[in-house]
Amino acid sequence: MERRTFLRGAVIGSSAAAFGGTLMRGAAYAAPAQPGTGPYGALGAADANGIQLPAGFTSRVIARSGQNVGSTTYKWHSAPDGGACFADGTGWIYVSNSEISPGGGASAVRFSSAGAILGAYRILGDTRSNCAGGKTPWNTWLSCEEVTRGYVYETDPYGVNAAVQRPAMGQFKHEAAAADPVRKAIYLTEDETDGCFYRFLPATWGNLSAGTLQVLKAGTATSGSFTWADVPDRDGSPTTTRSQVSGAKKFNGGEGCHYANDTVWFTTKGDNRVWQLNVAANTYELAYDDSLVPGGAAPLTGVDNVTGSSYGDLYIAEDGGNMEICVITPDDVVAPFLRITGQSSSEITGPAFSPAGNRLYFSSQRGTSGSSSAGITYEVTGPFRV
């Protein structure tokens, strides 16, 4: 099926009320969703892993912090965070960050074509609070440090090449990255209450050792047009990168970031919003804002990591909230896809689809105990729309 972009003015799965900005093409709002909970139906009772899923879906535990992964001797890292999947012959690899400091980094799990765990290994070590990141078109994983003047590290999910620090991509409180092969850009979020949204233009596409770091400039409104301006001093000292360009638009706690079809979606946790950039037209608007949902019935709270499916659905993990991964469909239904029970002191991180699109990986960063040493990484299999 042809990939579609999300409309503006999202609709709650169980409400007839629309909200958000005016559609850029002047069209009417999307039709109100029918009563229900989204494309997969209602969530069932919690399974043996404490996960509520729609009918037809099943879960399994892939790894637990401090314990051997499958039958391997590799112990899974603490505080699993951002992640991505990579094709590996007939199988695939899931990469996961570790958001601890010191001793952060990233690890990988290798799967067979049938989903059996074949191995697990470290791909990055001795870094700080590796939160989210992003996958590149040349099959590397960008692991981002969520610390003041943090770095982006380019890592090899296959475990062959050593990780490389990429200072050209700027030193700030990095969160997520998303690659745009059309404009040959990497978009970057910043986890500060007055953070900015950036793009990095490599001097040579596929080589992140040199290039131009830019920041998005726009007004204070929630929709409009934007431009890009060069960041003069990318190392952020003595003046932080977010404070160097007059007119740089501020975002309240940048989190997950996803690119598809000339569109970038990113989340801001401070105001619980999902932003949508049309990077072909250089316009922006809100795709979701829980403060505009009538009656306090927002289905998505604590927005964090984000990924997309080949069908066009957007999956957003909650940091807190109801411990849900929610889906925003191409026709603007917002609804829970899954819920983790008994882990209210945790957050959901690292959602990523296998190459075939029929398995979703994610983690509960602090598990049932609320400790970073108790993280759990899961896989959900089922009839995802592809």
mmCIF file of C-alpha atoms in Angstrom:
data_model
loop_
_atom_site.group_PDB
_atom_site.id
_atom_site.type_symbol
_atom_site.label_atom_id
_atom_site.label_comp_id
_atom_site.label_asym_id
_atom_site.label_seq_id
_atom_site.Cartn_x
_atom_site.Cartn_y
_atom_site.Cartn_z
ATOM 1 C CA MET A 1 0.000 0.000 0.000
ATOM 2 C CA GLU A 2 1.196 3.499 -0.788
ATOM 3 C CA ARG A 3 2.514 5.335 2.243
ATOM 4 C CA ARG A 4 0.400 8.254 3.370
ATOM 5 C CA THR A 5 1.091 11.299 5.435
ATOM 6 C CA PHE A 6 -0.877 12.219 8.540
ATOM 7 C CA LEU A 7 -3.584 14.848 8.351
ATOM 8 C CA ARG A 8 -3.656 17.695 10.793
ATOM 9 C CA GLY A 9 -6.266 18.107 13.505
ATOM 10 C CA ALA A 10 -6.156 14.610 15.024
ATOM 11 C CA VAL A 11 -9.304 12.860 16.262
ATOM 12 C CA ILE A 12 -9.735 10.870 19.467
ATOM 13 C CA GLY A 13 -10.641 7.248 18.916
ATOM 14 C CA SER A 14 -13.757 7.518 21.083
ATOM 15 C CA SER A 15 -14.770 11.123 20.452
ATOM 16 C CA ALA A 16 -16.366 13.088 17.662
ATOM 17 C CA ALA A 17 -14.377 16.218 18.461
ATOM 18 C CA ALA A 18 -11.538 17.349 16.219
ATOM 19 C CA PHE A 19 -8.697 19.570 17.329
ATOM 20 C CA GLY A 20 -5.453 21.086 16.095
ATOM 21 C CA GLY A 21 -4.536 23.626 13.440
ATOM 22 C CA THR A 22 -6.145 24.386 10.111
ATOM 23 C CA LEU A 23 -5.154 22.034 7.323
ATOM 24 C CA MET A 24 -2.483 23.595 5.145
ATOM 25 C CA ARG A 25 -4.322 22.806 1.925
ATOM 26 C CA GLY A 26 -7.503 24.403 3.199
ATOM 27 C CA ALA A 27 -9.374 21.102 3.408
ATOM 28 C CA ALA A 28 -11.899 20.246 6.110
ATOM 29 C CA TYR A 29 -10.856 18.385 9.237
ATOM 30 C CA ALA A 30 -10.627 14.629 9.032
ATOM 31 C CA ALA A 31 -13.976 12.918 9.640
ATOM 32 C CA PRO A 32 -14.545 12.067 13.307
ATOM 33 C CA ALA A 33 -13.498 8.560 14.216
ATOM 34 C CA GLN A 34 -16.155 5.989 14.923
ATOM 35 C CA PRO A 35 -16.534 4.865 18.543
ATOM 36 C CA GLY A 36 -13.765 2.421 19.382
ATOM 37 C CA THR A 37 -10.061 2.363 20.070
ATOM 38 C CA GLY A 38 -8.324 2.481 16.734
ATOM 39 C CA PRO A 39 -7.541 0.141 13.847
ATOM 40 C CA TYR A 40 -6.884 -2.958 15.953
ATOM 41 C CA GLY A 41 -9.839 -2.799 18.328
ATOM 42 C CA ALA A 42 -9.977 -2.720 22.102
ATOM 43 C CA LEU A 43 -7.145 -3.816 24.373
ATOM 44 C CA GLY A 44 -7.600 -7.193 26.001
ATOM 45 C CA ALA A 45 -6.696 -8.334 29.497
ATOM 46 C CA ALA A 46 -3.033 -8.252 30.482
ATOM 47 C CA ASP A 47 -1.079 -11.294 29.287
ATOM 48 C CA ALA A 48 1.536 -13.242 31.254
ATOM 49 C CA ASN A 49 4.015 -10.391 30.644
ATOM 50 C CA GLY A 50 1.609 -7.779 31.994
ATOM 51 C CA ILE A 51 0.883 -6.303 28.566
ATOM 52 C CA GLN A 52 -2.588 -5.489 27.277
ATOM 53 C CA LEU A 53 -2.852 -6.000 23.516
ATOM 54 C CA PRO A 54 -5.555 -6.092 20.841
ATOM 55 C CA ALA A 55 -6.838 -9.471 19.703
ATOM 56 C CA GLY A 56 -4.394 -11.396 17.523
ATOM 57 C CA PHE A 57 -1.235 -9.902 19.063
ATOM 58 C CA THR A 58 1.200 -11.641 21.431
ATOM 59 C CA SER A 59 4.202 -10.488 23.467
ATOM 60 C CA ARG A 60 7.456 -12.019 24.665
ATOM 61 C CA VAL A 61 10.359 -10.773 26.759
ATOM 62 C CA ILE A 62 13.574 -10.416 24.751
ATOM 63 C CA ALA A 63 15.951 -9.224 27.469
ATOM 64 C CA ARG A 64 16.169 -8.017 31.060
ATOM 65 C CA SER A 65 18.780 -5.635 32.438
ATOM 66 C CA GLY A 66 21.656 -7.478 34.109
ATOM 67 C CA GLN A 67 20.565 -10.882 32.780
ATOM 68 C CA ASN A 68 21.839 -12.999 29.896
ATOM 69 C CA VAL A 69 20.074 -12.356 26.594
ATOM 70 C CA GLY A 70 18.446 -15.629 25.537
ATOM 71 C CA SER A 71 20.975 -18.452 25.604
ATOM 72 C CA THR A 72 23.898 -16.028 25.115
ATOM 73 C CA THR A 73 26.361 -14.995 27.826
ATOM 74 C CA TYR A 74 25.828 -11.290 27.097
ATOM 75 C CA LYS A 75 24.142 -9.357 29.901
ATOM 76 C CA TRP A 76 21.633 -6.733 28.791
ATOM 77 C CA HIS A 77 22.301 -3.119 29.708
ATOM 78 C CA SER A 78 20.497 -0.980 32.271
ATOM 79 C CA ALA A 79 17.873 1.639 31.374
ATOM 80 C CA PRO A 80 17.176 0.546 27.780
ATOM 81 C CA ASP A 81 16.054 3.523 25.701
ATOM 82 C CA GLY A 82 15.936 4.482 22.007
ATOM 83 C CA GLY A 83 16.173 1.717 19.431
ATOM 84 C CA ALA A 84 15.970 0.687 15.773
ATOM 85 C CA CYS A 85 15.935 -2.437 13.612
ATOM 86 C CA PHE A 86 18.340 -3.337 10.804
ATOM 87 C CA ALA A 87 18.098 -6.060 8.172
ATOM 88 C CA ASP A 88 20.737 -8.782 8.598
ATOM 89 C CA GLY A 89 20.612 -11.260 5.744
ATOM 90 C CA THR A 90 17.343 -13.149 6.208
ATOM 91 C CA GLY A 91 17.162 -11.997 9.832
ATOM 92 C CA TRP A 92 17.477 -8.670 11.590
ATOM 93 C CA ILE A 93 19.101 -6.796 14.465
ATOM 94 C CA TYR A 94 17.505 -4.672 17.174
ATOM 95 C CA VAL A 95 19.721 -1.945 18.650
ATOM 96 C CA SER A 96 18.994 -0.351 22.043
ATOM 97 C CA ASN A 97 20.591 2.565 23.905
ATOM 98 C CA SER A 98 21.472 2.620 27.607
ATOM 99 C CA GLU A 99 20.449 5.820 29.391
ATOM 100 C CA ILE A 100 22.829 5.677 32.334
ATOM 101 C CA SER A 101 25.805 7.884 33.187
ATOM 102 C CA PRO A 102 28.564 7.010 33.387
ATOM 103 C CA GLY A 103 28.685 3.728 31.504
ATOM 104 C CA GLY A 104 25.990 4.363 28.908
ATOM 105 C CA GLY A 105 26.210 3.217 25.318
ATOM 106 C CA ALA A 106 24.245 0.785 23.172
ATOM 107 C CA SER A 107 23.775 -2.939 22.627
ATOM 108 C CA ALA A 108 22.348 -5.136 19.877
ATOM 109 C CA VAL A 109 20.395 -8.391 19.604
ATOM 110 C CA ARG A 110 20.643 -10.501 16.438
ATOM 111 C CA PHE A 111 17.613 -12.526 15.294
ATOM 112 C CA SER A 112 17.174 -15.341 12.772
ATOM 113 C CA SER A 113 14.554 -15.190 10.015
ATOM 114 C CA ALA A 114 12.202 -17.014 12.388
ATOM 115 C CA GLY A 115 12.826 -14.566 15.229
ATOM 116 C CA ALA A 116 15.128 -16.774 17.310
ATOM 117 C CA ILE A 117 17.832 -14.935 19.272
ATOM 118 C CA LEU A 118 21.206 -15.722 17.708
ATOM 119 C CA GLY A 119 23.456 -13.365 19.668
ATOM 120 C CA ALA A 120 23.832 -10.145 21.631
ATOM 121 C CA TYR A 121 26.752 -7.745 21.945
ATOM 122 C CA ARG A 122 27.905 -4.213 22.792
ATOM 123 C CA ILE A 123 28.257 -1.646 19.997
ATOM 124 C CA LEU A 124 29.007 1.468 22.107
ATOM 125 C CA GLY A 125 30.377 1.908 25.620
ATOM 126 C CA ASP A 126 31.607 4.442 28.157
ATOM 127 C CA THR A 127 29.344 7.272 27.043
ATOM 128 C CA ARG A 128 26.745 9.295 28.956
ATOM 129 C CA SER A 129 22.968 8.943 29.149
ATOM 130 C CA ASN A 130 22.393 7.597 25.656
ATOM 131 C CA CYS A 131 18.720 8.367 25.262
ATOM 132 C CA ALA A 132 17.261 8.247 21.767
ATOM 133 C CA GLY A 133 18.940 8.442 18.368
ATOM 134 C CA GLY A 134 18.171 7.422 14.818
ATOM 135 C CA LYS A 135 18.910 5.067 11.958
ATOM 136 C CA THR A 136 20.823 6.238 8.867
ATOM 137 C CA PRO A 137 20.121 5.145 5.270
ATOM 138 C CA TRP A 138 23.622 3.583 5.210
ATOM 139 C CA ASN A 139 22.659 1.298 8.132
ATOM 140 C CA THR A 140 24.395 2.854 11.102
ATOM 141 C CA TRP A 141 22.825 3.814 14.425
ATOM 142 C CA LEU A 142 23.192 7.368 15.736
ATOM 143 C CA SER A 143 23.274 7.156 19.526
ATOM 144 C CA CYS A 144 22.633 10.510 21.209
ATOM 145 C CA GLU A 145 23.863 11.700 24.608
ATOM 146 C CA GLU A 146 21.164 13.489 26.597
ATOM 147 C CA VAL A 147 23.574 15.612 28.635
ATOM 148 C CA THR A 148 24.734 19.217 28.448
ATOM 149 C CA ARG A 149 27.109 19.519 25.482
ATOM 150 C CA GLY A 150 26.462 15.874 24.642
ATOM 151 C CA TYR A 151 27.654 14.199 21.459
ATOM 152 C CA VAL A 152 26.184 12.040 18.723
ATOM 153 C CA TYR A 153 27.998 8.722 18.241
ATOM 154 C CA GLU A 154 27.762 6.810 14.971
ATOM 155 C CA THR A 155 27.733 3.094 15.711
ATOM 156 C CA ASP A 156 27.780 -0.156 13.732
ATOM 157 C CA PRO A 157 24.758 -2.362 14.558
ATOM 158 C CA TYR A 158 26.577 -5.361 13.073
ATOM 159 C CA GLY A 159 29.381 -5.061 15.617
ATOM 160 C CA VAL A 160 32.214 -4.907 13.080
ATOM 161 C CA ASN A 161 33.355 -1.275 13.123
ATOM 162 C CA ALA A 162 34.182 0.812 16.183
ATOM 163 C CA ALA A 163 31.814 3.621 17.150
ATOM 164 C CA VAL A 164 32.823 7.146 16.095
ATOM 165 C CA GLN A 165 32.081 10.421 17.877
ATOM 166 C CA ARG A 166 30.524 13.000 15.513
ATOM 167 C CA PRO A 167 31.242 16.482 16.964
ATOM 168 C CA ALA A 168 30.280 18.152 13.679
ATOM 169 C CA MET A 169 26.653 17.377 14.592
ATOM 170 C CA GLY A 170 26.865 19.737 17.562
ATOM 171 C CA GLN A 171 27.245 19.556 21.301
ATOM 172 C CA PHE A 172 23.948 19.989 23.120
ATOM 173 C CA LYS A 173 21.428 17.893 25.037
ATOM 174 C CA HIS A 174 20.745 15.533 22.162
ATOM 175 C CA GLU A 175 17.626 13.403 22.079
ATOM 176 C CA ALA A 176 16.614 11.905 18.716
ATOM 177 C CA ALA A 177 17.747 11.955 15.095
ATOM 178 C CA ALA A 178 15.923 11.278 11.815
ATOM 179 C CA ALA A 179 17.499 11.003 8.374
ATOM 180 C CA ASP A 180 16.036 12.667 5.266
ATOM 181 C CA PRO A 181 17.605 11.164 2.108
ATOM 182 C CA VAL A 182 15.821 13.626 -0.193
ATOM 183 C CA ARG A 183 17.317 16.795 1.276
ATOM 184 C CA LYS A 184 20.354 14.838 2.562
ATOM 185 C CA ALA A 185 19.809 16.067 6.110
ATOM 186 C CA ILE A 186 19.738 14.646 9.630
ATOM 187 C CA TYR A 187 17.111 16.271 11.891
ATOM 188 C CA LEU A 188 17.908 16.545 15.610
ATOM 189 C CA THR A 189 15.807 17.259 18.713
ATOM 190 C CA GLU A 190 17.060 18.887 21.915
ATOM 191 C CA ASP A 191 15.743 17.933 25.346
ATOM 192 C CA GLU A 192 15.640 21.350 27.023
ATOM 193 C CA THR A 193 12.638 23.357 28.164
ATOM 194 C CA ASP A 194 13.782 26.034 25.710
ATOM 195 C CA GLY A 195 15.323 23.632 23.224
ATOM 196 C CA CYS A 196 15.603 24.018 19.480
ATOM 197 C CA PHE A 197 15.085 21.821 16.437
ATOM 198 C CA TYR A 198 18.161 21.313 14.251
ATOM 199 C CA ARG A 199 19.295 19.813 11.003
ATOM 200 C CA PHE A 200 22.769 18.669 10.042
ATOM 201 C CA LEU A 201 23.785 18.834 6.384
ATOM 202 C CA PRO A 202 26.793 16.551 5.831
ATOM 203 C CA ALA A 203 29.426 17.840 3.429
ATOM 204 C CA THR A 204 29.198 14.403 1.801
ATOM 205 C CA TRP A 205 26.012 12.371 2.225
ATOM 206 C CA GLY A 206 26.909 9.192 4.060
ATOM 207 C CA ASN A 207 29.840 10.784 5.907
ATOM 208 C CA LEU A 208 29.039 12.623 9.142
ATOM 209 C CA SER A 209 32.557 13.845 9.898
ATOM 210 C CA ALA A 210 31.930 17.323 8.463
ATOM 211 C CA GLY A 211 29.006 19.508 7.495
ATOM 212 C CA THR A 212 26.753 22.387 8.505
ATOM 213 C CA LEU A 213 24.622 22.514 11.647
ATOM 214 C CA GLN A 214 21.494 24.639 11.339
ATOM 215 C CA VAL A 215 18.623 25.625 13.623
ATOM 216 C CA LEU A 216 14.956 26.144 12.730
ATOM 217 C CA LYS A 217 13.733 29.747 12.827
ATOM 218 C CA ALA A 218 10.045 30.627 13.147
ATOM 219 C CA GLY A 219 7.602 32.726 15.125
ATOM 220 C CA THR A 220 5.901 31.836 18.384
ATOM 221 C CA ALA A 221 2.702 30.505 16.796
ATOM 222 C CA THR A 222 1.841 26.806 16.600
ATOM 223 C CA SER A 223 1.770 26.871 12.798
ATOM 224 C CA GLY A 224 3.380 28.811 10.008
ATOM 225 C CA SER A 225 6.479 28.857 7.855
ATOM 226 C CA PHE A 226 10.074 28.362 8.909
ATOM 227 C CA THR A 227 13.618 28.895 7.684
ATOM 228 C CA TRP A 228 17.015 27.471 8.611
ATOM 229 C CA ALA A 229 20.011 29.402 9.965
ATOM 230 C CA ASP A 230 23.583 28.239 10.531
ATOM 231 C CA VAL A 231 24.707 27.683 14.126
ATOM 232 C CA PRO A 232 27.956 29.709 14.417
ATOM 233 C CA ASP A 233 29.593 27.685 17.211
ATOM 234 C CA ARG A 234 28.476 24.072 17.233
ATOM 235 C CA ASP A 235 30.443 23.079 20.365
ATOM 236 C CA GLY A 236 28.034 25.125 22.501
ATOM 237 C CA SER A 237 30.643 26.874 24.634
ATOM 238 C CA PRO A 238 30.602 29.450 26.071
ATOM 239 C CA THR A 239 27.178 30.087 24.470
ATOM 240 C CA THR A 240 24.802 27.146 24.081
ATOM 241 C CA THR A 241 23.771 26.265 20.527
ATOM 242 C CA ARG A 242 20.119 27.078 21.287
ATOM 243 C CA SER A 243 21.066 30.635 22.298
ATOM 244 C CA GLN A 244 23.235 31.619 19.337
ATOM 245 C CA VAL A 245 20.682 32.396 16.614
ATOM 246 C CA SER A 246 18.150 35.194 17.007
ATOM 247 C CA GLY A 247 14.659 33.996 16.111
ATOM 248 C CA ALA A 248 15.379 30.309 16.684
ATOM 249 C CA LYS A 249 12.071 28.674 17.572
ATOM 250 C CA LYS A 250 11.923 27.188 21.066
ATOM 251 C CA PHE A 251 10.366 23.805 21.806
ATOM 252 C CA ASN A 252 9.551 22.518 25.278
ATOM 253 C CA GLY A 253 11.533 19.320 25.727
ATOM 254 C CA GLY A 254 12.228 17.786 22.317
ATOM 255 C CA GLU A 255 11.966 13.982 22.295
ATOM 256 C CA GLY A 256 11.311 11.441 19.520
ATOM 257 C CA CYS A 257 11.722 12.247 15.822
ATOM 258 C CA HIS A 258 10.596 10.411 12.674
ATOM 259 C CA TYR A 259 10.869 11.224 8.947
ATOM 260 C CA ALA A 260 8.802 9.875 6.038
ATOM 261 C CA ASN A 261 7.630 11.307 2.720
ATOM 262 C CA ASP A 262 8.739 14.948 3.061
ATOM 263 C CA THR A 263 7.362 15.092 6.615
ATOM 264 C CA VAL A 264 9.080 15.151 10.001
ATOM 265 C CA TRP A 265 7.160 14.401 13.184
ATOM 266 C CA PHE A 266 8.684 15.103 16.579
ATOM 267 C CA THR A 267 7.385 15.187 20.128
ATOM 268 C CA THR A 268 7.792 17.730 22.930
ATOM 269 C CA LYS A 269 7.240 16.311 26.411
ATOM 270 C CA GLY A 270 6.959 19.650 28.249
ATOM 271 C CA ASP A 271 3.640 20.485 26.571
ATOM 272 C CA ASN A 272 2.652 16.996 25.377
ATOM 273 C CA ARG A 273 2.574 17.851 21.693
ATOM 274 C CA VAL A 274 3.385 16.184 18.407
ATOM 275 C CA TRP A 275 4.726 18.606 15.803
ATOM 276 C CA GLN A 276 4.624 18.117 12.062
ATOM 277 C CA LEU A 277 7.018 19.744 9.612
ATOM 278 C CA ASN A 278 6.474 19.761 5.878
ATOM 279 C CA VAL A 279 10.132 19.993 4.921
ATOM 280 C CA ALA A 280 9.334 20.349 1.225
ATOM 281 C CA ALA A 281 7.149 23.438 1.778
ATOM 282 C CA ASN A 282 8.994 24.678 4.922
ATOM 283 C CA THR A 283 5.819 24.864 6.982
ATOM 284 C CA TYR A 284 4.996 23.525 10.439
ATOM 285 C CA GLU A 285 1.928 22.839 12.577
ATOM 286 C CA LEU A 286 0.630 20.703 15.433
ATOM 287 C CA ALA A 287 -0.377 17.126 14.710
ATOM 288 C CA TYR A 288 -1.472 16.506 18.307
ATOM 289 C CA ASP A 289 -1.956 18.646 21.419
ATOM 290 C CA ASP A 290 -3.518 17.051 24.480
ATOM 291 C CA SER A 291 -4.476 20.451 25.943
ATOM 292 C CA LEU A 292 -6.986 20.878 23.121
ATOM 293 C CA VAL A 293 -8.738 17.566 23.731
ATOM 294 C CA PRO A 294 -12.201 18.245 25.222
ATOM 295 C CA GLY A 295 -13.014 16.952 28.688
ATOM 296 C CA GLY A 296 -9.473 16.022 29.659
ATOM 297 C CA ALA A 297 -9.853 12.758 27.753
ATOM 298 C CA ALA A 298 -6.511 12.870 25.933
ATOM 299 C CA PRO A 299 -5.575 9.337 24.837
ATOM 300 C CA LEU A 300 -1.870 10.159 24.619
ATOM 301 C CA THR A 301 0.058 11.705 27.531
ATOM 302 C CA GLY A 302 3.772 11.853 28.280
ATOM 303 C CA VAL A 303 4.838 11.815 24.619
ATOM 304 C CA ASP A 304 8.334 10.413 24.050
ATOM 305 C CA ASN A 305 9.965 8.097 21.488
ATOM 306 C CA VAL A 306 8.242 7.772 18.118
ATOM 307 C CA THR A 307 8.415 5.473 15.113
ATOM 308 C CA GLY A 308 6.346 4.883 11.984
ATOM 309 C CA SER A 309 5.086 1.831 10.126
ATOM 310 C CA SER A 310 5.254 1.220 6.395
ATOM 311 C CA TYR A 311 1.454 1.645 6.289
ATOM 312 C CA GLY A 312 1.705 5.211 7.562
ATOM 313 C CA ASP A 313 0.708 4.735 11.186
ATOM 314 C CA LEU A 314 2.709 6.670 13.777
ATOM 315 C CA TYR A 315 3.489 4.893 17.076
ATOM 316 C CA ILE A 316 4.305 7.085 20.091
ATOM 317 C CA ALA A 317 5.609 5.723 23.395
ATOM 318 C CA GLU A 318 4.572 7.287 26.689
ATOM 319 C CA ASP A 319 6.945 8.405 29.409
ATOM 320 C CA GLY A 320 4.594 7.728 32.285
ATOM 321 C CA GLY A 321 0.996 8.426 31.390
ATOM 322 C CA ASN A 322 -0.836 5.097 31.218
ATOM 323 C CA MET A 323 2.344 3.317 30.076
ATOM 324 C CA GLU A 324 0.944 2.987 26.575
ATOM 325 C CA ILE A 325 2.159 3.003 23.028
ATOM 326 C CA CYS A 326 -0.470 4.977 21.132
ATOM 327 C CA VAL A 327 -1.093 4.985 17.409
ATOM 328 C CA ILE A 328 -1.971 7.975 15.235
ATOM 329 C CA THR A 329 -3.448 6.683 11.987
ATOM 330 C CA PRO A 330 -3.308 8.348 8.551
ATOM 331 C CA ASP A 331 -6.956 9.345 9.025
ATOM 332 C CA ASP A 332 -6.100 10.948 12.377
ATOM 333 C CA VAL A 333 -7.434 8.494 14.912
ATOM 334 C CA VAL A 334 -5.415 8.595 18.139
ATOM 335 C CA ALA A 335 -5.784 5.478 20.288
ATOM 336 C CA PRO A 336 -3.856 3.108 22.573
ATOM 337 C CA PHE A 337 -2.200 0.196 20.797
ATOM 338 C CA LEU A 338 -0.811 -1.472 23.930
ATOM 339 C CA ARG A 339 -0.529 -0.857 27.653
ATOM 340 C CA ILE A 340 2.042 -2.169 30.141
ATOM 341 C CA THR A 341 0.508 -2.863 33.555
ATOM 342 C CA GLY A 342 2.151 -2.861 36.980
ATOM 343 C CA GLN A 343 5.033 -0.605 35.944
ATOM 344 C CA SER A 344 3.810 2.897 36.743
ATOM 345 C CA SER A 345 7.299 4.072 37.794
ATOM 346 C CA SER A 346 8.757 3.307 34.381
ATOM 347 C CA GLU A 347 8.500 4.664 30.841
ATOM 348 C CA ILE A 348 8.199 3.033 27.418
ATOM 349 C CA THR A 349 11.182 3.498 25.129
ATOM 350 C CA GLY A 350 12.711 2.404 21.841
ATOM 351 C CA PRO A 351 9.743 1.388 19.628
ATOM 352 C CA ALA A 352 10.967 -0.024 16.314
ATOM 353 C CA PHE A 353 9.578 -2.402 13.701
ATOM 354 C CA SER A 354 11.352 -5.430 12.246
ATOM 355 C CA PRO A 355 12.099 -5.097 8.501
ATOM 356 C CA ALA A 356 8.967 -7.088 7.599
ATOM 357 C CA GLY A 357 6.845 -4.847 9.808
ATOM 358 C CA ASN A 358 5.209 -7.705 11.734
ATOM 359 C CA ARG A 359 7.185 -7.385 14.983
ATOM 360 C CA LEU A 360 7.424 -4.326 17.228
ATOM 361 C CA TYR A 361 10.286 -3.991 19.720
ATOM 362 C CA PHE A 362 10.278 -1.648 22.732
ATOM 363 C CA SER A 363 11.397 -1.473 26.354
ATOM 364 C CA SER A 364 10.103 -0.620 29.786
ATOM 365 C CA GLN A 365 13.101 1.352 30.973
ATOM 366 C CA ARG A 366 12.748 0.702 34.710
ATOM 367 C CA GLY A 367 10.502 -2.355 34.791
ATOM 368 C CA THR A 368 8.382 -3.315 37.782
ATOM 369 C CA SER A 369 10.759 -1.989 40.448
ATOM 370 C CA GLY A 370 11.265 1.503 39.029
ATOM 371 C CA SER A 371 15.039 0.976 38.922
ATOM 372 C CA SER A 372 17.252 1.489 35.865
ATOM 373 C CA SER A 373 18.769 -1.917 36.606
ATOM 374 C CA ALA A 374 15.370 -3.568 36.072
ATOM 375 C CA GLY A 375 14.678 -2.651 32.430
ATOM 376 C CA ILE A 376 12.763 -5.085 30.229
ATOM 377 C CA THR A 377 12.858 -5.276 26.427
ATOM 378 C CA TYR A 378 9.836 -6.766 24.648
ATOM 379 C CA GLU A 379 8.673 -7.949 21.253
ATOM 380 C CA VAL A 380 5.054 -7.842 20.078
ATOM 381 C CA THR A 381 4.058 -9.932 17.068
ATOM 382 C CA GLY A 382 0.781 -9.767 15.188
ATOM 383 C CA PRO A 383 -1.238 -8.547 12.217
ATOM 384 C CA PHE A 384 0.223 -5.070 11.928
ATOM 385 C CA ARG A 385 -0.956 -3.035 8.950
ATOM 386 C CA VAL A 386 1.818 -3.002 6.334
#
